Short mmCIF file of C-alpha atoms and ligand atoms in Angstrom, two decimals:
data_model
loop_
_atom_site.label_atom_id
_atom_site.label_comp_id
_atom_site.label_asym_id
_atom_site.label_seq_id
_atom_site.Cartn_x
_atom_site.Cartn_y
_atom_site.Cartn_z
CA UNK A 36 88.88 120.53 93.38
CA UNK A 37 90.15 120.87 97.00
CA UNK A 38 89.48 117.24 99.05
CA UNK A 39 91.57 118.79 102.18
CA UNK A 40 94.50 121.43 102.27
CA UNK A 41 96.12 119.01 101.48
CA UNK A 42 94.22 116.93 98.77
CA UNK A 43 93.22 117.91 95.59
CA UNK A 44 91.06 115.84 92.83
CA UNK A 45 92.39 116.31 89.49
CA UNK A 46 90.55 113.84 87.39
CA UNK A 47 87.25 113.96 85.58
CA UNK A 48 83.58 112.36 84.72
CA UNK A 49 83.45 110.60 81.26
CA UNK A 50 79.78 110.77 80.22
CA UNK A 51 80.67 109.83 76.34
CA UNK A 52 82.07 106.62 76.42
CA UNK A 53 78.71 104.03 75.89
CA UNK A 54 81.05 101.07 76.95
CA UNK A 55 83.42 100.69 79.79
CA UNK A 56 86.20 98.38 78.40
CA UNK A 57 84.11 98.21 75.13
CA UNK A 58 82.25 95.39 77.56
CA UNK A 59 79.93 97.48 80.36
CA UNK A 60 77.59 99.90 79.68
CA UNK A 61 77.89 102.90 81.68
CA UNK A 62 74.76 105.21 80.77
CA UNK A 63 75.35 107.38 83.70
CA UNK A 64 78.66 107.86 83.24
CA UNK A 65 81.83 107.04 85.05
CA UNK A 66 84.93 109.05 85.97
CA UNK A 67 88.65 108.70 86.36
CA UNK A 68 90.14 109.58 89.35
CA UNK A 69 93.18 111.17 90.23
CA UNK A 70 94.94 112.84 93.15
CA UNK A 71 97.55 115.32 94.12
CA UNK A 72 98.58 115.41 97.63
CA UNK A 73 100.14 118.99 98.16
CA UNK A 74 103.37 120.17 100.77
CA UNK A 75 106.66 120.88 99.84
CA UNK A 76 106.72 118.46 97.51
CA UNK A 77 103.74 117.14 95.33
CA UNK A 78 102.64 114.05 94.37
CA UNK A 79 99.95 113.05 92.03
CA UNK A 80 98.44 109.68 92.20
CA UNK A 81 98.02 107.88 88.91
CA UNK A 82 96.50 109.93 85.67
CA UNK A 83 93.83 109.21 83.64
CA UNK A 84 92.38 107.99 80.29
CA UNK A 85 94.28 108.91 77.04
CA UNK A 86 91.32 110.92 75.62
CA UNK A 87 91.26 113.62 78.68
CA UNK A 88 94.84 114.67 78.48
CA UNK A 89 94.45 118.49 78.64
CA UNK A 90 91.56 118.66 81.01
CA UNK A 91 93.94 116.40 83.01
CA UNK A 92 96.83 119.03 82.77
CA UNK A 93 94.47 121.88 82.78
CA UNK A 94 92.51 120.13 86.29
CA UNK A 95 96.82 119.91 87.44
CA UNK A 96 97.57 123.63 86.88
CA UNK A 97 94.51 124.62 88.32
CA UNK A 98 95.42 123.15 91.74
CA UNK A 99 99.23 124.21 91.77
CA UNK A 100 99.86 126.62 88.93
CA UNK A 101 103.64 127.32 88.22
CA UNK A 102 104.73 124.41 90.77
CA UNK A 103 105.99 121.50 89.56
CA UNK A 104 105.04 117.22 90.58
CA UNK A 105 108.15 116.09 92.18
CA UNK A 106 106.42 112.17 92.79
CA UNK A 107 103.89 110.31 90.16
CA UNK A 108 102.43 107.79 92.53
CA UNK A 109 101.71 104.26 89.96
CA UNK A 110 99.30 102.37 92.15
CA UNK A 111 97.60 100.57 88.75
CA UNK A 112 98.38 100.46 85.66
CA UNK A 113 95.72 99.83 83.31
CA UNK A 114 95.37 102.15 80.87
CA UNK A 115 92.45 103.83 82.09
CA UNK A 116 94.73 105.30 84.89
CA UNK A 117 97.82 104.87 83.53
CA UNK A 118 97.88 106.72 80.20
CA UNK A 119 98.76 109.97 80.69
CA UNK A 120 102.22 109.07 82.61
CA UNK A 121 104.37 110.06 79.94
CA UNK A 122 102.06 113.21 79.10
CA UNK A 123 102.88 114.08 82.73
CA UNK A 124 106.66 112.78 82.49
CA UNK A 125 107.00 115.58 79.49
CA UNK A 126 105.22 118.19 81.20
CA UNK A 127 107.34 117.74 84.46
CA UNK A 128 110.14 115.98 83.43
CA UNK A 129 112.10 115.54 86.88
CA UNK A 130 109.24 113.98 88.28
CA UNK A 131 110.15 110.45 90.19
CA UNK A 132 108.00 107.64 89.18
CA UNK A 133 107.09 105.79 92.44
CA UNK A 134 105.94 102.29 92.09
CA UNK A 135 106.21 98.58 93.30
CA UNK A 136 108.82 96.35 90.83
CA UNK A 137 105.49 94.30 89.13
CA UNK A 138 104.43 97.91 87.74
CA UNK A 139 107.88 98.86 86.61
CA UNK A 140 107.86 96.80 83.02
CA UNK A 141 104.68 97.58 82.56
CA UNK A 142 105.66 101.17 82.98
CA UNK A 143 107.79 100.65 79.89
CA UNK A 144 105.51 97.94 78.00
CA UNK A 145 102.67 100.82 78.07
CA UNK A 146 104.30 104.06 78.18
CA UNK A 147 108.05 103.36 77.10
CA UNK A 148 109.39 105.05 80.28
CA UNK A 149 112.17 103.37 82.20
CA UNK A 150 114.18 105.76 84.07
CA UNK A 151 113.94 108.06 87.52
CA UNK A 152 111.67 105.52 88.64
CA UNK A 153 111.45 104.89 92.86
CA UNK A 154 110.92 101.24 93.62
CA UNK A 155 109.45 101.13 96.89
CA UNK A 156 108.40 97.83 98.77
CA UNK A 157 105.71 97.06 101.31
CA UNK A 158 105.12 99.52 104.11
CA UNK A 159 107.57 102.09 102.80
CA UNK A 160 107.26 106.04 103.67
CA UNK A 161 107.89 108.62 101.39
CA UNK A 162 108.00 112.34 103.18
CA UNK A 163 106.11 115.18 100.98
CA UNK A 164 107.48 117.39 103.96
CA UNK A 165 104.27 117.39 106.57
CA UNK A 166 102.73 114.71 104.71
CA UNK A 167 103.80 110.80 104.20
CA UNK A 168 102.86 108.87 101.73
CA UNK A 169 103.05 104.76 102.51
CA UNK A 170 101.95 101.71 100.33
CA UNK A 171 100.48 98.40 100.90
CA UNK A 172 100.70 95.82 98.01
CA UNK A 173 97.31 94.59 97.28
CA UNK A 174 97.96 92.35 94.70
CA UNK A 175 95.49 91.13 92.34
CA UNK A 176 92.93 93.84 93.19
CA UNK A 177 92.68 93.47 90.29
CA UNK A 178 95.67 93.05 88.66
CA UNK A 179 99.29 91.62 90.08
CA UNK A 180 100.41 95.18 90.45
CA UNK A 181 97.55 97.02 92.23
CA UNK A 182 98.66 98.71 95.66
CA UNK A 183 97.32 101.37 98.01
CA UNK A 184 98.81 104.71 99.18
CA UNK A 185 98.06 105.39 102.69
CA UNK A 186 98.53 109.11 103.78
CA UNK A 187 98.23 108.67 107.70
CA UNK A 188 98.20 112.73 108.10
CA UNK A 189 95.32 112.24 106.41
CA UNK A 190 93.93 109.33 107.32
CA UNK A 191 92.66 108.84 103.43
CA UNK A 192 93.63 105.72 101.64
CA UNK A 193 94.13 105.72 97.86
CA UNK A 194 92.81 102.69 97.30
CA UNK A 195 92.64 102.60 92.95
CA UNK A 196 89.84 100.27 91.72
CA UNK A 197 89.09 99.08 94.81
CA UNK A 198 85.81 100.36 96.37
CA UNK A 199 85.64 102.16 92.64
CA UNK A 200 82.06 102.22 91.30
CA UNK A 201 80.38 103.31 87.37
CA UNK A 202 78.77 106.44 87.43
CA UNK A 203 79.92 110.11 86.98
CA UNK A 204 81.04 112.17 90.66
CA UNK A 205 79.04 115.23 91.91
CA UNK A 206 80.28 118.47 92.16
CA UNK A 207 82.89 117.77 95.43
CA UNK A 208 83.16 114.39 94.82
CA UNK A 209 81.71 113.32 98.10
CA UNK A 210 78.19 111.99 98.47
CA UNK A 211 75.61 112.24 100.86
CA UNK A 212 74.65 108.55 100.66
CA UNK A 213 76.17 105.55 99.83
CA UNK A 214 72.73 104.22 98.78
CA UNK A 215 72.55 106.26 95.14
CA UNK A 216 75.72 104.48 94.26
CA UNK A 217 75.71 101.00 96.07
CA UNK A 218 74.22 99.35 92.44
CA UNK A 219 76.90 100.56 90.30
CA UNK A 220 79.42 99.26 92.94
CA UNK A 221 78.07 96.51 92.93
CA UNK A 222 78.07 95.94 89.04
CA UNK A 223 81.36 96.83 88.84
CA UNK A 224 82.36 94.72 91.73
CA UNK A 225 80.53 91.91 90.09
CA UNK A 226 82.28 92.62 86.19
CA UNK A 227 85.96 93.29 86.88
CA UNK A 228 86.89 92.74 90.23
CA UNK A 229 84.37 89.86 91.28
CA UNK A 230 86.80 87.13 90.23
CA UNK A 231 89.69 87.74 93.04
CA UNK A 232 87.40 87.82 96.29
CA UNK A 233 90.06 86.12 98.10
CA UNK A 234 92.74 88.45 97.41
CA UNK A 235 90.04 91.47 97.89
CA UNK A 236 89.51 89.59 101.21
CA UNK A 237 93.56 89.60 101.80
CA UNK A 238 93.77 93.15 100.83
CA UNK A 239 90.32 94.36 103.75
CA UNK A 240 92.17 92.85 106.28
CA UNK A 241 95.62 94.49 105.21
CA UNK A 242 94.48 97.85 105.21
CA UNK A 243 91.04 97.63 108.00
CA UNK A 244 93.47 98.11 110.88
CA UNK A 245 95.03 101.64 109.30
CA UNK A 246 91.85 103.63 110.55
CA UNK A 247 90.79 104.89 107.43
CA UNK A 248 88.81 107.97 107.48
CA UNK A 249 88.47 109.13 104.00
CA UNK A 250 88.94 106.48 100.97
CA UNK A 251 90.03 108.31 97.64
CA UNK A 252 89.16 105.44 94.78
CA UNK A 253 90.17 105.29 90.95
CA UNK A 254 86.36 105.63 89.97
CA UNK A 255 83.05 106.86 92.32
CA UNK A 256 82.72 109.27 94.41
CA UNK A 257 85.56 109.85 97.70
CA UNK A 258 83.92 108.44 100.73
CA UNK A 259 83.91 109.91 104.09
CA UNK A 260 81.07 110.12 105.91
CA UNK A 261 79.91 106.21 104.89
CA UNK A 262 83.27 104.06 104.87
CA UNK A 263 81.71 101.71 107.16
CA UNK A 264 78.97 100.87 104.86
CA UNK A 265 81.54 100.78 102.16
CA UNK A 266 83.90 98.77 103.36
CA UNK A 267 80.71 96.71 104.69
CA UNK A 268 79.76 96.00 101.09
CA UNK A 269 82.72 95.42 99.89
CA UNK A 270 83.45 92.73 102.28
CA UNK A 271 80.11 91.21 101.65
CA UNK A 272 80.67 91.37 97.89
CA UNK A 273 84.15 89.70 98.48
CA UNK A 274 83.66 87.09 101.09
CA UNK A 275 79.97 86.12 98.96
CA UNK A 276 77.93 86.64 101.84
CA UNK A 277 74.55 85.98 100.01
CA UNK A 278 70.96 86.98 100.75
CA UNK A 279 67.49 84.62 100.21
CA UNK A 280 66.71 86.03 97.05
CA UNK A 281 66.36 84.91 92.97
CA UNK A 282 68.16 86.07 90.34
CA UNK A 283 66.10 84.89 86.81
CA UNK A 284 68.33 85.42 83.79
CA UNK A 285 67.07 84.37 80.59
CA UNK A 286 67.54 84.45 77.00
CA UNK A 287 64.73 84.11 74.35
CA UNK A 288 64.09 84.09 70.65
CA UNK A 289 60.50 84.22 70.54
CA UNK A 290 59.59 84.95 73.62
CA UNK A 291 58.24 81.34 74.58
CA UNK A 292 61.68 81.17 77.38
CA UNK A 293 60.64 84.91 78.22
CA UNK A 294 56.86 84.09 79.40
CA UNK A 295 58.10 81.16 81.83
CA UNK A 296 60.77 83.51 83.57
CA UNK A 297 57.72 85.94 83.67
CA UNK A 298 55.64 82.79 85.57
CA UNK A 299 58.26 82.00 87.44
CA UNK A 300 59.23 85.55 88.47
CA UNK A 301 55.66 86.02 89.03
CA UNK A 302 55.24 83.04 91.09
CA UNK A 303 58.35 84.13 93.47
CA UNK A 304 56.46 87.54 93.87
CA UNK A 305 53.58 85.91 94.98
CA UNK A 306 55.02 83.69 97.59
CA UNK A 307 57.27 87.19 99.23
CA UNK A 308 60.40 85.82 97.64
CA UNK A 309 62.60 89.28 96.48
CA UNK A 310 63.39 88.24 93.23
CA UNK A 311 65.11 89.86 90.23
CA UNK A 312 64.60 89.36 86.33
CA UNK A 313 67.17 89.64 83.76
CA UNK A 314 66.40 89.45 80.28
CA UNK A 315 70.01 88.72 79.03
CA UNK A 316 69.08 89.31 75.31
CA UNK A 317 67.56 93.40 75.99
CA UNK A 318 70.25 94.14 78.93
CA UNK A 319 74.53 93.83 79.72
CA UNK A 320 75.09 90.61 81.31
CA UNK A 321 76.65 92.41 84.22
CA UNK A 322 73.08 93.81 85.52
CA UNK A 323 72.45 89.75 86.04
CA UNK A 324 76.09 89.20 87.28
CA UNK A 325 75.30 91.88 90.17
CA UNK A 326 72.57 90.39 91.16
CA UNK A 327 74.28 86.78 91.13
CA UNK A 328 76.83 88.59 93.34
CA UNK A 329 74.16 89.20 95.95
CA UNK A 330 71.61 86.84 96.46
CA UNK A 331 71.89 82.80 96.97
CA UNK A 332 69.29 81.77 94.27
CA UNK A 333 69.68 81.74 90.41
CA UNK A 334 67.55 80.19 88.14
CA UNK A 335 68.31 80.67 84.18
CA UNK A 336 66.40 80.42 81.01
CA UNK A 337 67.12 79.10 77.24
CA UNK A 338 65.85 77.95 74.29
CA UNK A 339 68.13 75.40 72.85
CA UNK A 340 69.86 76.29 70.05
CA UNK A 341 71.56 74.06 67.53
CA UNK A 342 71.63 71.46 70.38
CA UNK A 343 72.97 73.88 72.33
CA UNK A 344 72.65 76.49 74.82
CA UNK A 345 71.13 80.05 73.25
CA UNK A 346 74.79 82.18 72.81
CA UNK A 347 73.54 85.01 74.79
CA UNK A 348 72.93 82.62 78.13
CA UNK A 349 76.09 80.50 77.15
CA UNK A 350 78.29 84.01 77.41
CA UNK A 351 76.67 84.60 80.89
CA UNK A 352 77.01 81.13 82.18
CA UNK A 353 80.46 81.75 81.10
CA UNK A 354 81.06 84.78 82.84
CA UNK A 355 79.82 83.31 86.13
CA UNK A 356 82.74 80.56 85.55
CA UNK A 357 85.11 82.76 84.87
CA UNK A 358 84.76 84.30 88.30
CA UNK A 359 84.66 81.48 90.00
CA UNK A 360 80.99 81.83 91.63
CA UNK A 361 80.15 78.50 93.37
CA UNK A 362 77.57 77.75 95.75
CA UNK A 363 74.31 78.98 94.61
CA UNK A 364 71.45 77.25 94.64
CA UNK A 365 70.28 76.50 91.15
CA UNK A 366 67.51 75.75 88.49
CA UNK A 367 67.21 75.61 84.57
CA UNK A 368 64.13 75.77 82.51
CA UNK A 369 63.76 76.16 78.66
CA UNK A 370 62.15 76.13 75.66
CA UNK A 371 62.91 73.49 72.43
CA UNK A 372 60.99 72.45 69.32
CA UNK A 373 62.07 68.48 68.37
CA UNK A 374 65.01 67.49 70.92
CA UNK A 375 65.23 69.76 73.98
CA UNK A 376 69.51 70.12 74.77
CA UNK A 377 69.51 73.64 76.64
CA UNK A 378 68.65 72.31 80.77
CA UNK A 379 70.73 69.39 80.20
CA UNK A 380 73.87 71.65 79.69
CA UNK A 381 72.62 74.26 81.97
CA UNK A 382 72.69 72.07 84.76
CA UNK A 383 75.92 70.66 83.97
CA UNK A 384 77.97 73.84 83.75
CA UNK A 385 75.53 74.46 87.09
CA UNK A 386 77.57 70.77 88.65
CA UNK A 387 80.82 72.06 87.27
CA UNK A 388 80.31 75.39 89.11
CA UNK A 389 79.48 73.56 92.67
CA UNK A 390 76.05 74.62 92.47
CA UNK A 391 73.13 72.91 94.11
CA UNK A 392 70.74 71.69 92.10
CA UNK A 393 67.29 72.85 93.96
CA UNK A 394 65.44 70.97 90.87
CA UNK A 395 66.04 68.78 87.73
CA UNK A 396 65.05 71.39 85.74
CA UNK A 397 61.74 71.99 83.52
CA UNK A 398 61.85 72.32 79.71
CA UNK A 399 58.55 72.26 77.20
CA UNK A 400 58.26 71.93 73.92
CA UNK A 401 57.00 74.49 71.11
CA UNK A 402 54.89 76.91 72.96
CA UNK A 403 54.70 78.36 76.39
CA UNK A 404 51.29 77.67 78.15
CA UNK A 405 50.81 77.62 82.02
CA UNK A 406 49.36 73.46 81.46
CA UNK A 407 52.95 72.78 79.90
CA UNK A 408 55.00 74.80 82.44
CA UNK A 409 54.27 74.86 86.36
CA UNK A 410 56.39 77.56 87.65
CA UNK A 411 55.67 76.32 91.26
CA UNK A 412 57.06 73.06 90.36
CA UNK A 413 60.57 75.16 91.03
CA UNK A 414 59.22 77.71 93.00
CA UNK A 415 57.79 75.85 95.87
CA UNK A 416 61.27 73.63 96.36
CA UNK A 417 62.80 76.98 96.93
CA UNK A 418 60.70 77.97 100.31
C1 FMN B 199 68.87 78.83 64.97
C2 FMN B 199 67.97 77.95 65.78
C3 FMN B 199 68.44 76.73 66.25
C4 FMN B 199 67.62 75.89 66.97
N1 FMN B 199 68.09 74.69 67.40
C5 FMN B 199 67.26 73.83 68.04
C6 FMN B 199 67.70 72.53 68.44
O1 FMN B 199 68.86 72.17 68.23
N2 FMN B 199 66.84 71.70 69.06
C7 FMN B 199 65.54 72.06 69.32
O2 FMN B 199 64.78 71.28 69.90
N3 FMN B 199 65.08 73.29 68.97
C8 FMN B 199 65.90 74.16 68.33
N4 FMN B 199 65.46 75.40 67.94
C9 FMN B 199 64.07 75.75 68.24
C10 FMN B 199 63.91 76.59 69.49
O3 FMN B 199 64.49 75.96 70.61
C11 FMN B 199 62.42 76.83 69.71
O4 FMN B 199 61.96 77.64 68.65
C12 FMN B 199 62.05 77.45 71.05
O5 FMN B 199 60.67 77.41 71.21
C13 FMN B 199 62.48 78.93 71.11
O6 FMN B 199 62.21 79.40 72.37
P1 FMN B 199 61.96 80.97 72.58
O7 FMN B 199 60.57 81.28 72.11
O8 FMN B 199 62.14 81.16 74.06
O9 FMN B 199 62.99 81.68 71.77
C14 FMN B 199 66.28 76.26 67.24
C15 FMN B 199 65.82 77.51 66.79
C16 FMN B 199 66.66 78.34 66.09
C17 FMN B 199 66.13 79.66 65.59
FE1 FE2 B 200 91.60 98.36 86.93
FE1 FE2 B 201 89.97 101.41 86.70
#
């Protein structure tokens, strides 16, 4: 599929796999991206996911037919882009590897290859003829390894998981609006990148000043006509600039946990407060993660369970501690039977992660009823 003269897209939409990473659900797909960039020499940046090796070399011949890949560009090397190197190594076998050192064992711990490999360092060129290729380390974006190939012919920046986004390309690749796809960046943002937002942070301000005009990323569609708005988001995603706004997530056995999120979520909606419900026993954690990526407020909801925490709440507390998310304003509720545990531990993993606490918390015994639980005994400290 022809980006320019010059570029060509060469990977493919995966609309089978239920869960990204066996963790994120991706019910409208997502796709693998993967580029040649065409002159007298070729070079193809990064591959694809084991299970579409021959549409990958069948998408390859397509473009360039009889002609061989003199460079394989490694800007990332998880396997999802980064398992078909030695299917491409056979097929062309005097293609150069190029690559930054940290990628060059895992070249060999993942594919076994170790030889004709280019080690190239910060800012260096390589000439396709017309065309220049030139890479900017961008480590921990998400991985120590992760760089981006600038073509400055081109203006486009090949930028690997970074401004990548769930669900499957159109026809062309490019997009009308970011707005259909601004969700699934942000989930994705939120579930594997959303723990390095100081080295995404590093990495906007590295590669801002190049002038991009056309962003080629590992997943999502290529971006032209909206890079402001996508590099926009991506800096507010990074740098956790928040908007007024509630994120409810809550888990529930028997649905006494469920009707107070319901009263509080209710409540919110009453008062003009945007806020967003998460039932974290019926959904993915990350559809509440992208919403704690966005907005300042989060309020969460469990049962205690063996004096504990209910698991599915604990995982998702977890997950927000994992990625380091501070600084949101905070509140706990929770349903018990004989010795209520679960808002006493919310709100301390709340403390550990720097959160305000906006209220002590409200838990009830046995039964939800509006007399037992006054939503607007959280909701009003929150105007
Ligand atoms: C496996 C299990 C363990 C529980 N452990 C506790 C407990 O340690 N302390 C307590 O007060 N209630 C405990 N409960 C009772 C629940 O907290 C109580 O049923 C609560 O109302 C459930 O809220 P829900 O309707 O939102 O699921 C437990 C319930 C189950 C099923
Ligand atoms: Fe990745
Ligand atoms: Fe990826």
């Amino acid at each position: 599929m022809k980006i320019s003269d010059k570029i060509r897209y060469v990977g493919m939409n995966d609309r089978q796999t239920v869960l990204f990473e066996h963790q994120w659900p991706v019910p409208e797909g997502v796709s693998y991206n993967s580029y040649l960039v065409v002159d007298e020499k070729i070079a193809l940046i990064d591959t694809a996911a084991a299970a579409f090796k021959d549409e990958f070399l069948s998408n390859i011949k397509e473009e360039i037919g009889d002609r061989k890949i003199d460079y394989l560009v490694v800007n990332h090397m998880e396997p999802d882009h980064s398992a078909l190197q030695a299917v491409i190594r056979n097929e062309y076998p005097d293609c150069t590897i190029v690559t930054n050192a940290k990628a060059v064992p895992m070249i060999e711990g993942y594919q076994g290859l170790t030889d004709n490999i280019k080690v190239i360092k910060e800012g260096e060129s390589l000439s396709l003829g017309g065309t220049t290729l030139q890479f900017y380390m961008i480590p921990m974006v998400h991985w120590p390894e992760t760089m981006v190939t600038w073509c400055p012919e081109e203006k486009t920046a090949f930028s690997g998981d970074a401004f990548g986004c769930f669900r499957a390309v159109p026809e062309g690749c490019l997009v009308d609006g970011f707005v259909d796809f601004k969700e699934e960046m942000t989930r994705y943002y939120a579930s594997i990148v959303g723990k390095y937002g100081q080295t995404v942070q590093a990495a906007l301000r590295k590669v801002s000043p190049l002038g991009i005009e056309r962003i080629c990323p590992t997943h999502g569609p290529v971006w032209e006509k909206d890079i402001p708005e996508v590099v926009g988001w991506y800096d507010r995603l990074s740098a956790a600039k928040l908007e007024r706004g509630v994120t409810i997530a809550y888990g529930s056995m028997y649905g006494n946990t469920a009707k107070a999120a319901q009263a509080i979520a209710q409540e919110l909606e009453n008062k003009g407060i945007t806020v967003k419900l998460h039932d974290l026993c019926e959904e993915n954690y990350s559809y509440a993660l992208a919403d704690v990526f966005l907005y300042d407020t989060l309020i969460v909801g469990s049962p205690t369970y063996n004096a504990g925490i209910f698991p599915p709440v604990q995982s998702f507390m977890e997950a927000l501690k994992a990625r380091g998310v501070k600084n949101r304003r905070f509140a706990a509720f929770g349903s018990y039977t004989w010795a209520g545990m679960s808002v006493k531990l919310l709100n301390a993993l709340a403390a550990e992660m720097q959160f305000e606490s906006v209220h002590e918390g409200l838990s009830f015994a046995q039964g939800y009823s509006s007399d037992k639980f006054n939503a607007s005994e959280i909701v009003d400290l929150l105007i």
